[in-house]
Short mmCIF file of C-alpha atoms in Angstrom, two decimals:
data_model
loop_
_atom_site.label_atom_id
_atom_site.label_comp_id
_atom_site.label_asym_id
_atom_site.label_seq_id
_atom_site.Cartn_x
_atom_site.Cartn_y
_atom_site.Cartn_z
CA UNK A 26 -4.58 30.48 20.42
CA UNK A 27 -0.82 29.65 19.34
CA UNK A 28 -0.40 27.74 22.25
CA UNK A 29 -3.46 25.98 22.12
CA UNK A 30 -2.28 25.07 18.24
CA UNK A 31 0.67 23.62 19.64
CA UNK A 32 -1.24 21.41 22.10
CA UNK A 33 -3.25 20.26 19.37
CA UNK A 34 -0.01 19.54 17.22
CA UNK A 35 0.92 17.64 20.36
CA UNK A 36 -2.34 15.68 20.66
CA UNK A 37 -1.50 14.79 16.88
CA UNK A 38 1.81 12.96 17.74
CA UNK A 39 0.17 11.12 20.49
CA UNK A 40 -2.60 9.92 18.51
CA UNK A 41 0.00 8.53 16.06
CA UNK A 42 1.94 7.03 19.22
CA UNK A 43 -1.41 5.25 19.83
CA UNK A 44 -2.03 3.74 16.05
CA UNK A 45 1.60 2.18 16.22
CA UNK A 46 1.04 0.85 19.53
CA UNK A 47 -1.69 -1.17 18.21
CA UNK A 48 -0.14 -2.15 14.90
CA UNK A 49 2.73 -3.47 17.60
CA UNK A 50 0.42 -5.47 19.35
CA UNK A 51 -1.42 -6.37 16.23
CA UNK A 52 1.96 -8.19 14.49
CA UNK A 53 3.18 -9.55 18.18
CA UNK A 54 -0.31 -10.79 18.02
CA UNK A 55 -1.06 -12.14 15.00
CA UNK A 56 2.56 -13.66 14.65
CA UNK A 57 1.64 -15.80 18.12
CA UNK A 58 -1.32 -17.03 16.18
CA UNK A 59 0.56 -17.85 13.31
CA UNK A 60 3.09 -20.19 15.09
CA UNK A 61 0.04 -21.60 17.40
CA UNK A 62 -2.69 -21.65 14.85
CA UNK A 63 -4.53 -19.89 17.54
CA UNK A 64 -7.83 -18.96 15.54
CA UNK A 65 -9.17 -17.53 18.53
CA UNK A 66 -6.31 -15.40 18.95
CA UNK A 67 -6.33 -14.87 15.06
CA UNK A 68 -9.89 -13.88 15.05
CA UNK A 69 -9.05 -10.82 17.75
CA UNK A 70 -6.29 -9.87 15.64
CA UNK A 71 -8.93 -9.48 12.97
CA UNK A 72 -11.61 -7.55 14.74
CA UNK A 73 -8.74 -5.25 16.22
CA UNK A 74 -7.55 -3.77 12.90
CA UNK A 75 -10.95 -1.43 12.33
CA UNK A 76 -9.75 -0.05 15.77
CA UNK A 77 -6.72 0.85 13.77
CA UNK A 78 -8.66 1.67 10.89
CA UNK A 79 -11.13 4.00 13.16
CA UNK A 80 -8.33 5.80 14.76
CA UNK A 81 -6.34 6.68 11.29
CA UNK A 82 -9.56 8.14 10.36
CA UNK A 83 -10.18 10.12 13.56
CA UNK A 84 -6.51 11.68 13.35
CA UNK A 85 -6.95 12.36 9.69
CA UNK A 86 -10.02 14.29 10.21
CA UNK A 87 -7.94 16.27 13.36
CA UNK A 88 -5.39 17.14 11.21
CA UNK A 89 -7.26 18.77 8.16
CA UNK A 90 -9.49 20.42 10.58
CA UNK A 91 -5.98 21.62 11.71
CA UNK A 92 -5.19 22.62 8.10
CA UNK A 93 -8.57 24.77 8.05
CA UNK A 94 -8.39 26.41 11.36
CA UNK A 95 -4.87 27.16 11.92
CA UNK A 96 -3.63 27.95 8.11
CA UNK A 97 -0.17 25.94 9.71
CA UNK A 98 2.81 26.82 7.60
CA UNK A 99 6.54 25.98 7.13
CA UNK A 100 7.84 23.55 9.79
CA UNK A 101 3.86 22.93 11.49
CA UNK A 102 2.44 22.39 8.15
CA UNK A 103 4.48 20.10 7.25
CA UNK A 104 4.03 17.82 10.49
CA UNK A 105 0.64 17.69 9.99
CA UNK A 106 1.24 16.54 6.62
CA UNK A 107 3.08 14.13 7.72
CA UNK A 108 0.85 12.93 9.93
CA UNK A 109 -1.88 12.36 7.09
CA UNK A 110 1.04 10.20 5.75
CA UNK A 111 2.35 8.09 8.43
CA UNK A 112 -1.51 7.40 9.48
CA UNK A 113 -1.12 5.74 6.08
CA UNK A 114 1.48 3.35 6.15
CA UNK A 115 0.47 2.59 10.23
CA UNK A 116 -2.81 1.64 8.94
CA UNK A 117 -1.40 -0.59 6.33
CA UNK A 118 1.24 -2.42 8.77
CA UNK A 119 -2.16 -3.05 10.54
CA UNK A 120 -4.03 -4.67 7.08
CA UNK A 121 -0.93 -6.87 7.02
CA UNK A 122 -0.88 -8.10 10.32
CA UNK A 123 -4.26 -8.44 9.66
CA UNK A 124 -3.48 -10.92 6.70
CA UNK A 125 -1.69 -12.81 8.69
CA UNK A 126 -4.59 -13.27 11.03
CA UNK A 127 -6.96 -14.40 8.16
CA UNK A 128 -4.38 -17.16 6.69
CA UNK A 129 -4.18 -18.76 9.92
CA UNK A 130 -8.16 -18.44 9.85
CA UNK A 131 -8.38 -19.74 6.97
CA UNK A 132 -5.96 -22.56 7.37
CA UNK A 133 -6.96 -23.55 10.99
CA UNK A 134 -6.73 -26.28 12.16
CA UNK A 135 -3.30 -26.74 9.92
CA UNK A 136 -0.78 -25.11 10.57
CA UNK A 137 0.15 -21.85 8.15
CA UNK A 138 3.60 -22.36 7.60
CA UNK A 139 5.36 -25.98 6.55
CA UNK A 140 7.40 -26.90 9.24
CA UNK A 141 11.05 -26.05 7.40
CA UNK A 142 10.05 -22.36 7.15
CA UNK A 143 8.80 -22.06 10.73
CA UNK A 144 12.36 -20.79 12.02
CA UNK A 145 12.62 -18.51 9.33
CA UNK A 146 8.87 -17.01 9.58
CA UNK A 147 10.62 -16.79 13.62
CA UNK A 148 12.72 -14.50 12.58
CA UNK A 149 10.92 -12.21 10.13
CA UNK A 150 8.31 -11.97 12.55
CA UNK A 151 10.57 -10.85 15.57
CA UNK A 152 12.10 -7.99 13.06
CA UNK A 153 8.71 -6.68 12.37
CA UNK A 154 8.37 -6.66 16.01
CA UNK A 155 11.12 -4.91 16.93
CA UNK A 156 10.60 -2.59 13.93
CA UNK A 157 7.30 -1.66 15.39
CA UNK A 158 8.66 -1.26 18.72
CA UNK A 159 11.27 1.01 18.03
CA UNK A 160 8.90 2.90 15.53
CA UNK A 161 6.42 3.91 19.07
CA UNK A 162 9.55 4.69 20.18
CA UNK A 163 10.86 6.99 17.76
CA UNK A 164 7.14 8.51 17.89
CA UNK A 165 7.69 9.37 21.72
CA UNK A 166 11.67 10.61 21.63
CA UNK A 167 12.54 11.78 18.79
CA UNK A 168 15.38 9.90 19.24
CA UNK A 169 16.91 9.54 15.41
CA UNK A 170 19.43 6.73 15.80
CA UNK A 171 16.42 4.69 15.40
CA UNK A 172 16.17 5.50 12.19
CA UNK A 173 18.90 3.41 11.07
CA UNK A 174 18.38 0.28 13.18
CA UNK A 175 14.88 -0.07 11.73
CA UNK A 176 16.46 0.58 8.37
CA UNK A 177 18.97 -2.05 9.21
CA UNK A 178 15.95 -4.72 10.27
CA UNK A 179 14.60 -4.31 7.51
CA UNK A 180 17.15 -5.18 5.46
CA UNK A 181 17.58 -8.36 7.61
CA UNK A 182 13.93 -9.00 6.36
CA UNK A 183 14.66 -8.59 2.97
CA UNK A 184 17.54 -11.09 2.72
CA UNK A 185 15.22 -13.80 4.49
CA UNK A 186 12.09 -12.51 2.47
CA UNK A 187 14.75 -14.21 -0.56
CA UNK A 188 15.60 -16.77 1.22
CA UNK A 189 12.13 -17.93 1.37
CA UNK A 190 11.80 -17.70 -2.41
CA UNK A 191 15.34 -19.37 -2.96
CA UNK A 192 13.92 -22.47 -0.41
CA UNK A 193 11.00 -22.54 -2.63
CA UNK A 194 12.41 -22.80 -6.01
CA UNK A 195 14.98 -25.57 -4.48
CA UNK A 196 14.71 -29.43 -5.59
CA UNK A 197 13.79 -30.81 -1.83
CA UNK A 198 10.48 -28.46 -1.56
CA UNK A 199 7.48 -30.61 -1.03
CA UNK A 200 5.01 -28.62 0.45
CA UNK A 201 1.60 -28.55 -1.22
CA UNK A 202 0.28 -25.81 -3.72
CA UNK A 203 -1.95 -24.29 -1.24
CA UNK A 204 1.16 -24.30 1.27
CA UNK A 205 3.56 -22.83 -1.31
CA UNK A 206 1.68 -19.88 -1.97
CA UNK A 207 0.54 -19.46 1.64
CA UNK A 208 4.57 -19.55 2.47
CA UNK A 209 5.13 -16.73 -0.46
CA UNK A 210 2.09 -14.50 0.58
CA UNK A 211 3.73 -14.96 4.49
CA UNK A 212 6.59 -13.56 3.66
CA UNK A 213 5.27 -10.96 1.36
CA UNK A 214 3.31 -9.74 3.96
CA UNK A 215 6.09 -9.83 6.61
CA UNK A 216 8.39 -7.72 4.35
CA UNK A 217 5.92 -5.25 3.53
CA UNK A 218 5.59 -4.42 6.95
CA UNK A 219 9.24 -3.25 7.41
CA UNK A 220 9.21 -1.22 4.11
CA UNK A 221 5.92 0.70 5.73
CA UNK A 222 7.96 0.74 9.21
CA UNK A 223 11.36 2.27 7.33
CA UNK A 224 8.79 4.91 5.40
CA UNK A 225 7.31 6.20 9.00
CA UNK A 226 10.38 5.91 10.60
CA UNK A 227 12.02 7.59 7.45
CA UNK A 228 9.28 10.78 8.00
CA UNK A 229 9.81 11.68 11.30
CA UNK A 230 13.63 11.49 10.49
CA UNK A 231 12.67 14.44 7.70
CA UNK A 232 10.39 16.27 10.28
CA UNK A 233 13.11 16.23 13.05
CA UNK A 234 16.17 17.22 11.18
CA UNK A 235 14.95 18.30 7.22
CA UNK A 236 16.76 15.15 5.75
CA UNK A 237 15.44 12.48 3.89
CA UNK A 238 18.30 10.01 4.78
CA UNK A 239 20.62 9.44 8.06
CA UNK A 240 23.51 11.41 8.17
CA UNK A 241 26.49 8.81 8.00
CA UNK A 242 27.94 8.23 11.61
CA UNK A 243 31.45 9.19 12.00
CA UNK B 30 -4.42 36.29 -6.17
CA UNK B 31 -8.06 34.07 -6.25
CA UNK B 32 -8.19 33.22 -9.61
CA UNK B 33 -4.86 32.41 -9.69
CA UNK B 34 -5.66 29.76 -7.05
CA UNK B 35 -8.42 28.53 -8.68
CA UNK B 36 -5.86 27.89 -11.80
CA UNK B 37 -3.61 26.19 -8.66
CA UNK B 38 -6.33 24.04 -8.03
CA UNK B 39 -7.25 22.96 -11.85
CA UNK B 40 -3.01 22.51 -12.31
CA UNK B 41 -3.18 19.97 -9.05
CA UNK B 42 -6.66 18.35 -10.88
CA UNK B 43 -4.13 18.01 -14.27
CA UNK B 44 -1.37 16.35 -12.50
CA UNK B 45 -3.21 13.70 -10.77
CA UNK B 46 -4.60 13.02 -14.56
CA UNK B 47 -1.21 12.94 -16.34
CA UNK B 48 -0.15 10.18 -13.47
CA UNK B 49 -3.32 8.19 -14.23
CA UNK B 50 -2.47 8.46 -17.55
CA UNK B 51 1.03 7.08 -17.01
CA UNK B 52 -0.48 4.42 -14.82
CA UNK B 53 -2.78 3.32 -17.17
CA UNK B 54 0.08 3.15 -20.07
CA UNK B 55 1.90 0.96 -17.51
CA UNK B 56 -0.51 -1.12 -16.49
CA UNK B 57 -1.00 -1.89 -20.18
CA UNK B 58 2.26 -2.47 -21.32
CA UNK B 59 3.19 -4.25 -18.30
CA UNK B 60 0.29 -6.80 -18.96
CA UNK B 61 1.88 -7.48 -22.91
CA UNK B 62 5.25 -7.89 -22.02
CA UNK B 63 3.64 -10.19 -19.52
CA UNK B 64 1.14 -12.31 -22.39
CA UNK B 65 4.53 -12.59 -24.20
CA UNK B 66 7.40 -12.70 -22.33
CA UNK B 67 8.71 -9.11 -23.60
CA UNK B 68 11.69 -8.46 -21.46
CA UNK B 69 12.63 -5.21 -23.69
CA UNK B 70 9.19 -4.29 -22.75
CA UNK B 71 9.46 -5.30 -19.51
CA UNK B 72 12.46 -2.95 -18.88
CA UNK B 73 10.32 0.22 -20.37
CA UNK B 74 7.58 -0.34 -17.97
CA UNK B 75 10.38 -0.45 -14.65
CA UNK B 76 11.89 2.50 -16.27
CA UNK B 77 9.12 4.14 -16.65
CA UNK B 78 7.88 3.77 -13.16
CA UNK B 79 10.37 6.71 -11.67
CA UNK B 80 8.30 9.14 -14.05
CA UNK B 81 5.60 8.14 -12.00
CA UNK B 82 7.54 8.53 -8.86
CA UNK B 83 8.92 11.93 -9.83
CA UNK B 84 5.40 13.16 -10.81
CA UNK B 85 4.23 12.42 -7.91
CA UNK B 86 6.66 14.37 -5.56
CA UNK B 87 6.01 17.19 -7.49
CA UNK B 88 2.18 16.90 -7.18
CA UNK B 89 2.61 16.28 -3.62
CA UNK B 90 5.32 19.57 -3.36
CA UNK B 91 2.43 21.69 -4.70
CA UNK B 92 0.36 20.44 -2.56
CA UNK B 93 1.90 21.46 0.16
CA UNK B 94 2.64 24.88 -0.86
CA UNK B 95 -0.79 25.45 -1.96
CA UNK B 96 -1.80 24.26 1.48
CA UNK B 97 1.10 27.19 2.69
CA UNK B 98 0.56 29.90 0.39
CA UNK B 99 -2.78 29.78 0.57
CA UNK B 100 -3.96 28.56 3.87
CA UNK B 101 -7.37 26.96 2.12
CA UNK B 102 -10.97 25.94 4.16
CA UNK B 103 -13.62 23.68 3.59
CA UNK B 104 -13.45 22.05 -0.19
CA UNK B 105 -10.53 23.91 -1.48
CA UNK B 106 -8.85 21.74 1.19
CA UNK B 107 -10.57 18.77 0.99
CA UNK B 108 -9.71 18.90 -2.78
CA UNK B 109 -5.97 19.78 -1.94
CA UNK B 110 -5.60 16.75 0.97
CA UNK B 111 -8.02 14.44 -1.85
CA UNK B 112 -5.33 15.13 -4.17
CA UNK B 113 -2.35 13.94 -1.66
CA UNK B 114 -4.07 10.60 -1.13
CA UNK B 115 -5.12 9.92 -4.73
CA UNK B 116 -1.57 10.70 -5.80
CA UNK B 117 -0.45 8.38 -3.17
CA UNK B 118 -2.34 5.38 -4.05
CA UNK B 119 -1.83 6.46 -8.13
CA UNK B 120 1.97 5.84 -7.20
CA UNK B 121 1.14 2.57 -5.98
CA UNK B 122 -1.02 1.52 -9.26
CA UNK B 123 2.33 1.95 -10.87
CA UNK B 124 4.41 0.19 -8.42
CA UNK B 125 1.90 -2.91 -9.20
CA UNK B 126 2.34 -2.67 -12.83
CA UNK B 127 5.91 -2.88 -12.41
CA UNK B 128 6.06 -5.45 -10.15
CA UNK B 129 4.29 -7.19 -13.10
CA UNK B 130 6.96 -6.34 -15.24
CA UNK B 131 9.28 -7.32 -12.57
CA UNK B 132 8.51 -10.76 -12.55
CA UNK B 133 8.96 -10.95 -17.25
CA UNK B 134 12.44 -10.31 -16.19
CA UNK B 135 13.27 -12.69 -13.17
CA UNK B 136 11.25 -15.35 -15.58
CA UNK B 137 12.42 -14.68 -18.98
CA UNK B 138 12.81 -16.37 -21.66
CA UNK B 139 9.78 -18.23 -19.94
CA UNK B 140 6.12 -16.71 -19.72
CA UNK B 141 5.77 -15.98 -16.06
CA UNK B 142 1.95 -17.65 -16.42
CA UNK B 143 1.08 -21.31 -16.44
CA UNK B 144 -0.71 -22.00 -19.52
CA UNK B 145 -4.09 -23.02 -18.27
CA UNK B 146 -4.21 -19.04 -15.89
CA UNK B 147 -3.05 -17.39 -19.27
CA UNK B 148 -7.03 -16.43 -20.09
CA UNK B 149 -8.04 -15.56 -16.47
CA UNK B 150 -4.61 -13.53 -16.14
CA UNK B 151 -5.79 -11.69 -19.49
CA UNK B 152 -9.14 -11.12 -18.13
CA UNK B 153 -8.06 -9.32 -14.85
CA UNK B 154 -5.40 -7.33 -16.86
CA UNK B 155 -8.16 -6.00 -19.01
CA UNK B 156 -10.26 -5.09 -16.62
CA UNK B 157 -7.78 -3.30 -14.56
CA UNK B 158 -6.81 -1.21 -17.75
CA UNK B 159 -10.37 -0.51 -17.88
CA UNK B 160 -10.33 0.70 -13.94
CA UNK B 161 -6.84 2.65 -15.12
CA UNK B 162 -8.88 4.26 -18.13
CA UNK B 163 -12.07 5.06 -16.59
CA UNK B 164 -9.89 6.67 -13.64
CA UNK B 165 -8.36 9.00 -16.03
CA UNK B 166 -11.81 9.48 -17.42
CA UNK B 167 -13.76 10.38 -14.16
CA UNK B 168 -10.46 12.90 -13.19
CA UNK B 169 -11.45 14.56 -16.54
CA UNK B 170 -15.30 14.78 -16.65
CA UNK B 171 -16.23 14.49 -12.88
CA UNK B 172 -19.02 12.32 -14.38
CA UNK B 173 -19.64 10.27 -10.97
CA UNK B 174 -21.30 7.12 -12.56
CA UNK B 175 -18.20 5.98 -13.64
CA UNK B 176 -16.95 5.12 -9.84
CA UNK B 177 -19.84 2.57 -9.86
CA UNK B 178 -18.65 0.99 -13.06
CA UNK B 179 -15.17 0.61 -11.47
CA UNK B 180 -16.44 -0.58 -8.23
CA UNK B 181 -18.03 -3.14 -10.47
CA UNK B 182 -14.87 -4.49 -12.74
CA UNK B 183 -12.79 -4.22 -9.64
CA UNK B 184 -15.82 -7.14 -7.80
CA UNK B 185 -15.33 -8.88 -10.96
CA UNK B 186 -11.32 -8.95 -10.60
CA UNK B 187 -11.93 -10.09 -6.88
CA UNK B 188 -13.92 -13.24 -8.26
CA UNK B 189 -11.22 -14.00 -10.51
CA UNK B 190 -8.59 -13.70 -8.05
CA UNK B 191 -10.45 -15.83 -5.98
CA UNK B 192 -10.49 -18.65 -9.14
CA UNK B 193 -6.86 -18.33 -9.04
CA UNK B 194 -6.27 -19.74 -5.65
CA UNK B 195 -9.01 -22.24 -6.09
CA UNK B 196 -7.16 -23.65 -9.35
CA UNK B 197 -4.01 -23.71 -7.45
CA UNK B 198 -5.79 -25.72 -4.87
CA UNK B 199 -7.17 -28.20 -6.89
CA UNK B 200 -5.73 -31.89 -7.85
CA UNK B 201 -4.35 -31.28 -11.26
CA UNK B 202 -2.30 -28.26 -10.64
CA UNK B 203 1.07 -29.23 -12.15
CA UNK B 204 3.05 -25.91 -12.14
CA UNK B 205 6.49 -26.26 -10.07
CA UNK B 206 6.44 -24.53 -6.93
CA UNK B 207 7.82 -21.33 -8.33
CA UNK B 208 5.62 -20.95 -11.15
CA UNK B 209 2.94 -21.53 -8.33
CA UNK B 210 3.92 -18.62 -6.15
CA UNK B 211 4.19 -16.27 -9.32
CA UNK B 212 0.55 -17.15 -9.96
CA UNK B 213 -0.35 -16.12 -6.76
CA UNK B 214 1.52 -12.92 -7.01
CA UNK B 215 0.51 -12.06 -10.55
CA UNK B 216 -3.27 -12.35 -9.13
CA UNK B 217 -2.64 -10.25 -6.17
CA UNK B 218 -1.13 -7.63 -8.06
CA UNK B 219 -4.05 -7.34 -10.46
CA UNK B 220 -6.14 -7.12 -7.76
CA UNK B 221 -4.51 -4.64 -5.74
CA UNK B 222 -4.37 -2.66 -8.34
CA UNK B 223 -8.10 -2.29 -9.13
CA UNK B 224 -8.43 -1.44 -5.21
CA UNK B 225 -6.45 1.29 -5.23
CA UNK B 226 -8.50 2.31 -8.85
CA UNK B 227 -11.43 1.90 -6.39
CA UNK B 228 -9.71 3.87 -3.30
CA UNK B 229 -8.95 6.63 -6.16
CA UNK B 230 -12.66 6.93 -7.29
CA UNK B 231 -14.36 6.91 -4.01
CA UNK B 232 -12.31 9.97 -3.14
CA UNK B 233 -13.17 11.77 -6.67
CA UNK B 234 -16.65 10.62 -5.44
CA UNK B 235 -16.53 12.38 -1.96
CA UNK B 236 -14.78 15.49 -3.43
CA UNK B 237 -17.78 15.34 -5.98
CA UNK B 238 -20.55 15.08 -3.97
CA UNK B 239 -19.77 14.86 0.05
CA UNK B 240 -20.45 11.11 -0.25
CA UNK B 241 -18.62 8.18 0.37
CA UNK B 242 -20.73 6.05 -1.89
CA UNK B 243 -22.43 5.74 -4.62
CA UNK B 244 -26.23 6.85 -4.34
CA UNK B 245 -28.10 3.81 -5.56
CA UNK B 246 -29.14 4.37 -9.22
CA UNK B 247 -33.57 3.97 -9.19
#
């Protein structure tokens, strides 16, 4: 029985490993659409994210059967919490790749972003990437140091989620209405991905060592 | 030991209620120092928003020692994981009113609205106070009709949201580009807001009755 529970708690990580691989593939994705205004490509983003949405709900349901069966405590209980809460934000980083997907939808056959914002979009986008990478990859080894770089990309996000607002409010922005707000909701949607990446990745740093923040390197 | 989970229960049931309450005093608040550019206002409703916060780690604490302590099956969980999510989306209802409030300070002394959205703006606020309200409501009385009534406001917000970006699309919009991407923002934050009231309900809904939706009334 325990060791079946422990499988099970097992089967629990990997099915998390599996959402984030998708919400990878989902930004890597939808950001290719985005600099292409690929609608085709944009439209499979789209139909993608209920796989997302289908697999948060089949690990939820694992996990409080989990709850029922096993009466987990201490250090297994609160994994599978956890789990319930990183479902949660994975799902989410897959809505907002999602929204990327729709604006180029919606846009096609323009082009999302006006062309003085397409290096920074570039960059936000590769972040996100690279946030989502190393988030599967904290998922699979534990490995904590990850913790801080995606902390640290997402603070590289940040700064260029203001810089987008700062090019925006400047004298020499031109770019229609519709295009203004399309560039704001862009970047909104780029940083909210990192803040959802540094709250998983910030979770499994609690579950592997019991603290909420990176111990300070020496 | 029973009864004194049962009380457990009923405390968890009063917490999520004294956050909806707080959520709903935000959301309020937030919206009038938004109609008139209240930045002392403004400040309360940020301030306020780590109450929210703090609540909601201790909900979520209890939670999980309920879930411990008391290793609970069929609704008694379901009730106890319900009450993780609704606080979890709760806490995000008040990160939405403050973002309203957030943007009375980056704007002040200028209204953060262009004149002509002020009446739409003052719609959606309304109704999402009414969502907020009849949230706090439906945690009290379990009285299930209400989730139908805020499925309903929140359809009505999504219409108006959806008149937002048509007005910014049309040829007399005049606002300057930033004033244009607070619009935008404003509206989405209203209308995230009533999904999350709606995310909340369906979930009191479920807990109610075993259904995700609303039985259609004869």
């Amino acid at each position: 029985m325990r060791k079946l529970f422990q499988e099970d708690l097992h089967n629990l990580g990997d099915q998390l490993t599996d959402i984030a691989v998708l919400v990878s593939e989902a930004m890597e994705k939808a950001y290719r659409a985005y600099e292409t205004a690929d609608v085709q490509l944009a439209e499979e983003v789209i139909a993608a994210d209920t796989r997302i949405d289908t697999l948060q709900n089949d690990l939820d349901e694992k996990a409080i059967e989990l709850l029922a069966l096993q009466g987990p405590v201490a250090g297994d209980l609160r994994l599978i919490v956890g789990a319930l809460r990183m479902s949660t934000s994975l799902e989410r980083m897959g809505d907002l790749a999602r929204h990327i997907a729709q604006l180029v939808r919606l846009r096609y056959p323009d082009p999302v972003a006006p062309q003085q914002l397409v290096d920074v979009y570039r960059q936000m986008a590769e972040k996100d990437i690279q946030i989502a990478k190393k988030l599967v990859e904290l998922l699979v080894t534990r490995q904590v140091d990850l913790v801080a770089e995606i902390a640290a990309l997402n603070e590289q996000i940040n700064e260029l989620h203001a810089g987008i607002f700062t090019a925006i409010a400047a004298d020499n922005w031109d770019a229609s209405p519709s295009a203004t707000v399309d560039s704001a909701l862009t970047s909104r949607y780029f940083e909210r991905f990192g803040d959802h990446g540094v709250s998983v990745a910030k979770k499994v740093l609690y579950l592997v060592t019991g603290q909420w923040e990176a111990e300070p390197t020496a």
